[in-house]
Amino acid sequence: MTVSNQLTSDATSSRFGSTEQGRMVIDIRGLGKRFGAVAALQDVSFDVQRGEFIAIMGPSGSGKTTLLNILSLLDRPTEGDYHLDGIAVASLTEREQTVIRREKIGLVFQQFHLIPYLSALENVMLAQHYHSVADREEALEALEHVGLAQRRDHLPSQLSGGEQQRVCIARALINAPALILADEPTGNLDADNEGLVMGLLERLRDEGRTIVLVTHNPDLGERTDRIVRLQHGRLAS
Amino acid sequence: MVLRMLWRSFFEGRRRKILAAATVALAATLITTLFALSVDVGDKMAKEMTSYGSNIRVTPKADAMPLLIGGVDYNPLKGRDYLNERDLPKIKDIFWRNNIVGLVPRLALPATAEIDGTALRISVTGTYFDHLLPLPSDEGYRTGVRDINRFWQVEGTWPDDASESQALVGSRLAARLGVVAGGTLRLRTGDGADGPLRTVAIAGILTTGGEEDDGVTVPLAMAQAMAGLPGRIQSIDVSALTVPENDLARKARRGPEALSSEEYDKWYCTAYVGSIAHQIEEVLADTSARPIWQVAAGEGAVITRIQMLLLVVSAAAIAAAAMCVSALMNTTVLERAREIGLMKALGAAPWEIHLLFVGEAVIVGLIGGALGILAGYAVAQGVGWSVFQSGVDVRPITVPVVLAISVITVLAGSILPSRAIAALLPVEVLHGRR
Amino acid sequence: MAFYIAALAHALVPAVLIIVLWTATLPAPDKPRRSGLARGVCAGALVGALAILLAIARTAETAGNTGLQVAGFVTNAATLMLLALNVRSLRLVEETGTPILARFTPILAAVEIAQGLFAAWNATVNHGLSATDVVNTDLIVNCTAILFGAALLAILALQLAKVARMAGRGPAATALAVVLVLALAVGSGQTMLGLLRLDQIGVTAERITYVARLSVIEPWQVYIDLGLTLLLILVAFRRRFRIGVTEDRIERRLRIARALTQSRWRRGLAGATALLLAILAFQDLYASRPPTLSEAIGMQADGKDEIRIPIERVKDGNLHRFAYISSAGHRVRFFLINRYDEAHIDIGVVFDACMVCGDGGYIQHGDEVICVPCNVRMFRPSIGKSGGCNPIPLPHTVEDGTIVIAASSLEKGARHFTEVVDVEVTDPVTGQKLTSGKAPFQHEAGGRTYFFGDKDSYDKFRADPDAYLRGGKQREHG
């Protein structure tokens, strides 16, 4: 069984119930977020179908990051509904959200964020550990999938930026999440590595993954299926 | 996985961890020292209280305090109260008579030793060595220091209790006088040059480790003759088989009146050293019989008084170390905020993150504690020699206790940083753009 | 140190089991919040501590214990009743809609903890932590033991909460019912004993028998409770989550993790229970047992009604214990010991009993002879003399290297011994064979006890004993 097979199969029979029939991975209705008097997001509604690769775009201060934080359950909306893979996640407790986060969401950051004292392989295995149990074979296959099998025992400091980001992607997909959220994944990379990482994301889309890419780079946005534009905290489309 | 992470992350921020361990080690050194001293005495006291043999000293109730200077009693003999030697068998007639192993009467008097023209003030003590003391129940009862003080060592022979011209010379005195067993010694009663003089044969040289080493020990009858006090004695040491002290015995120590009649009966009929002493007082009028607690009366009295101080000093040391560790840990948490945020984002439960940091703290505490124990051991020896003139026997219990205190110190220091971990929001550290 | 852990376990394991299992038995809407349960436990600890302070101040241990026993008994009875209702799915709901069961749980926790704490204190109050107030090894070890015991019980409670949920409501409720019935039985005995002591109810033979019967169960309560815990682990194991077969590797990992978590809880609880059982068994079966007396050699009187023991046989300095069955069936123990050494043989011949402490006996430990009940060391040369806790001297004579003890002396000493064995005796009047323990009549004459098959022969004998005794020695030894 290869990793790609796995990625297409929809493994979501966690304790929150299986939702394999559902087509909608993200379903947002009237989402809003206020920081005191300032409204960072207002009445945002959109959905993402299973297998879609979409981009959230907008200039700085448009509310992209706030939306991303809400999508990744790192922050709570002040109004509106958010269904992730058929589950109303906004009303869950902190603890339940933690479980959803580790079982349904894979995160890729602009600044890579790897544990500095763990090797590439161990960084991937850590995500498995928090999710369920570590499985070395499976983690190795995931590294192979992003073309880093030979670098498995290197520490993050011994890897190039592009390699680090590919480790992050391997880590993000190791638990076959319903949703991969990538926040400016190429922001800190040179053009070559940017191409490599975007190619990898596109390949994942082809394998059936649902990917939300947050970026302000129009060239990258063009390579996705659909673009959701934000302007001053509202949908701009 | 957890252990591997703990192991790897332990080498992060080494400098700070060494600093934290050093802080803990300092506190642990202090605590080990204080604790070792306290527990050493405490254990000795506990052993004394739980032993199955005790000594009781019987003295006249209104006994004048002896005026001891350099082992010589300068208080004049006249006007003092004495016990009667003929009362001795009464002690073997109390309820617990069978538990009384031996009786040693004592009569000490100041004297002058003359040898080669030099005169030296000394103390002469009369006692039983192995004396026949006929009892109504046992005509052949023998008792004396040979039986009771088995650690007394004599180079030569023991004097005959019936003789009035044989003596044991203490080992230190013998060295000063330059005499050996088999020689003779001239003793003059009192401290002047006018007392009666008698020449005694030195039967042996006595080593006890106590004040007897500086004096002359003679048969009781001879001391009575020298002092002109026939049939009189100053004190009696009674050696008894007892049961260990417990709560009832402690309660009774405050005075048998404090006991209820049921408790009194139980106490009276149990071979506590206190109840035996009480019964001796009952048969010997106007006497006071007191258990001799050697440790409790000596080092124990010191430790009891300063124990509170020890506690306060230890608590202060712990608090200071905990605050240091807290500051250091806080910096660590700030420095590793991204790592923590990442773990949270990956779906780690809060306790899993705490486990990592607390685990590191515990290792630091153990290392610091272990170093502190080693250092504290050395310091305790130094203090022991300078205060008690003997090394301190560091009890094994010190090791787990100090390690536990060190770990608790570090954990206490981790409380605030842990709150920082809990309060940390992943969104604030993960996105470089905010 | 095991003493303190065992005392805590005896007092608090039933409380812990009742609270945890009760909570596990409740249907989801009735489950108390953690904070409610914690508040109940804290309140119980506070009440228990206050009761202890009050009992110390007023020296009212019995009153305090009885009061809390009554409270515990009533609460346990209520719990058992509610459990029955609960099992029949009759949910009790207040008018406001708040489930009564959820309200009840913190109260239950408070009462159980208060009673357990007081019982633990009551069991340890006469057991000094240490011989002296100065910090010493004993004091630290004993305090650590108390903390360790409390921690072990807390861990046990947490793990049991998880495992009981895995075992299911049915098994948890069954276990709870057994624990409750046991606690009620023991509690009723304790309550009655307390009331008897406080003179609140009159002393009757039935009540004493009841208390005595239940006091037999009491030491076993904690073992039964812990045994039930092990059974619950077994049920949880049989109902464990099974990984099964799945093609999906992620799903498989999740299942492995779930099975692993369950097995960790089960193993943890099994470990904690086993550790507690081991400590309890060590304390109850080994450490707290009084020292056992060495075997006594049975002796019978010879034709001259004498017992002869050669000095050669007993001069080695060891304690030589013998036993003689008296005419009334009393097992009279006596021992011989050389008071000095082999060079100076002087044999002490004494009963294995003491005027102060009764027939607890003496043991030899190394060179020392110790009275078992009071732990006093004997001054060996004094053995054979009366007084204090010395063994009671046994009259005897020495005939060319043999100690001669008259059977009549041993018969006289029979009153010091309580151990009775059945012997075959003969009615001196009718010649009927009887068993001493079952003979309806007995009479003492000339230091001996005679048994009679009926009142007729008894009266005849009493009227003129000599007439029947002259006929020869009809008595037989057992």
PDB file of N, CA and C in Angstrom, chain C residues 20 64 75 122 126 129 141 184 187 197 211 226 232 263 270 277 297 306 353 357 362 377:
ATOM      1  N   VAL C  20     -16.159   6.186  43.617  1.00  0.00           N
ATOM      2  CA  VAL C  20     -15.799   6.043  42.197  1.00  0.00           C
ATOM      3  C   VAL C  20     -16.824   5.194  41.452  1.00  0.00           C
ATOM      4  N   GLY C  64     -16.894  10.189  68.421  1.00  0.00           N
ATOM      5  CA  GLY C  64     -16.651  10.691  67.063  1.00  0.00           C
ATOM      6  C   GLY C  64     -16.775   9.575  66.051  1.00  0.00           C
ATOM      7  N   THR C  75     -25.728   6.918  54.850  1.00  0.00           N
ATOM      8  CA  THR C  75     -25.408   7.280  53.467  1.00  0.00           C
ATOM      9  C   THR C  75     -25.276   6.043  52.593  1.00  0.00           C
ATOM     10  N   ASN C 122      -8.143   6.948  63.799  1.00  0.00           N
ATOM     11  CA  ASN C 122      -8.461   6.149  64.973  1.00  0.00           C
ATOM     12  C   ASN C 122      -7.585   4.901  65.045  1.00  0.00           C
ATOM     13  N   ASN C 126      -2.720   5.392  68.371  1.00  0.00           N
ATOM     14  CA  ASN C 126      -1.879   4.883  69.450  1.00  0.00           C
ATOM     15  C   ASN C 126      -0.565   4.307  68.943  1.00  0.00           C
ATOM     16  N   LEU C 129       4.379   8.047  65.696  1.00  0.00           N
ATOM     17  CA  LEU C 129       5.121   8.174  64.436  1.00  0.00           C
ATOM     18  C   LEU C 129       6.601   7.942  64.677  1.00  0.00           C
ATOM     19  N   VAL C 141      10.303   8.281  57.426  1.00  0.00           N
ATOM     20  CA  VAL C 141       9.802   7.109  56.720  1.00  0.00           C
ATOM     21  C   VAL C 141       8.303   6.958  56.956  1.00  0.00           C
ATOM     22  N   LEU C 184     -22.083  -1.870  54.661  1.00  0.00           N
ATOM     23  CA  LEU C 184     -23.232  -1.769  55.565  1.00  0.00           C
ATOM     24  C   LEU C 184     -23.100  -2.768  56.703  1.00  0.00           C
ATOM     25  N   GLY C 187     -20.261  -1.671  58.885  1.00  0.00           N
ATOM     26  CA  GLY C 187     -20.663  -0.434  59.545  1.00  0.00           C
ATOM     27  C   GLY C 187     -21.670  -0.674  60.646  1.00  0.00           C
ATOM     28  N   ARG C 197     -20.432   0.846  73.678  1.00  0.00           N
ATOM     29  CA  ARG C 197     -19.375   1.475  74.469  1.00  0.00           C
ATOM     30  C   ARG C 197     -19.845   2.769  75.095  1.00  0.00           C
ATOM     31  N   VAL C 211     -21.781  -8.177  67.110  1.00  0.00           N
ATOM     32  CA  VAL C 211     -20.567  -7.369  66.930  1.00  0.00           C
ATOM     33  C   VAL C 211     -19.370  -8.281  66.702  1.00  0.00           C
ATOM     34  N   LEU C 226     -10.709  -4.974  47.092  1.00  0.00           N
ATOM     35  CA  LEU C 226      -9.641  -4.958  46.088  1.00  0.00           C
ATOM     36  C   LEU C 226      -9.802  -6.135  45.127  1.00  0.00           C
ATOM     37  N   LEU C 232     -13.200  -6.266  38.177  1.00  0.00           N
ATOM     38  CA  LEU C 232     -13.611  -5.228  37.221  1.00  0.00           C
ATOM     39  C   LEU C 232     -12.576  -5.072  36.115  1.00  0.00           C
ATOM     40  N   SER C 263      -5.427  -0.244  27.678  1.00  0.00           N
ATOM     41  CA  SER C 263      -4.607  -1.255  28.344  1.00  0.00           C
ATOM     42  C   SER C 263      -3.708  -0.587  29.375  1.00  0.00           C
ATOM     43  N   ALA C 270      -4.303  -2.374  37.724  1.00  0.00           N
ATOM     44  CA  ALA C 270      -3.897  -3.690  38.224  1.00  0.00           C
ATOM     45  C   ALA C 270      -2.630  -3.547  39.059  1.00  0.00           C
ATOM     46  N   LEU C 277      -2.365  -4.582  47.620  1.00  0.00           N
ATOM     47  CA  LEU C 277      -2.625  -5.905  48.186  1.00  0.00           C
ATOM     48  C   LEU C 277      -1.355  -6.485  48.796  1.00  0.00           C
ATOM     49  N   ILE C 297       6.862 -29.574  73.495  1.00  0.00           N
ATOM     50  CA  ILE C 297       6.888 -31.046  73.441  1.00  0.00           C
ATOM     51  C   ILE C 297       5.861 -31.576  74.433  1.00  0.00           C
ATOM     52  N   GLU C 306       4.609 -38.161  87.947  1.00  0.00           N
ATOM     53  CA  GLU C 306       5.689 -37.187  87.883  1.00  0.00           C
ATOM     54  C   GLU C 306       6.165 -37.066  86.448  1.00  0.00           C
ATOM     55  N   ALA C 353       3.924 -18.664  81.359  1.00  0.00           N
ATOM     56  CA  ALA C 353       2.888 -17.643  81.564  1.00  0.00           C
ATOM     57  C   ALA C 353       3.390 -16.694  82.641  1.00  0.00           C
ATOM     58  N   CYS C 357       0.920 -10.614  82.415  1.00  0.00           N
ATOM     59  CA  CYS C 357       0.454 -10.620  81.026  1.00  0.00           C
ATOM     60  C   CYS C 357      -0.329 -11.872  80.647  1.00  0.00           C
ATOM     61  N   TYR C 362       6.582 -16.924  76.320  1.00  0.00           N
ATOM     62  CA  TYR C 362       7.904 -16.306  76.189  1.00  0.00           C
ATOM     63  C   TYR C 362       8.582 -16.866  74.963  1.00  0.00           C
ATOM     64  N   ARG C 377      12.219  -7.720  78.118  1.00  0.00           N
ATOM     65  CA  ARG C 377      13.331  -8.661  78.107  1.00  0.00           C
ATOM     66  C   ARG C 377      13.531  -9.188  79.523  1.00  0.00           C
TER      67      ARG C 377
END
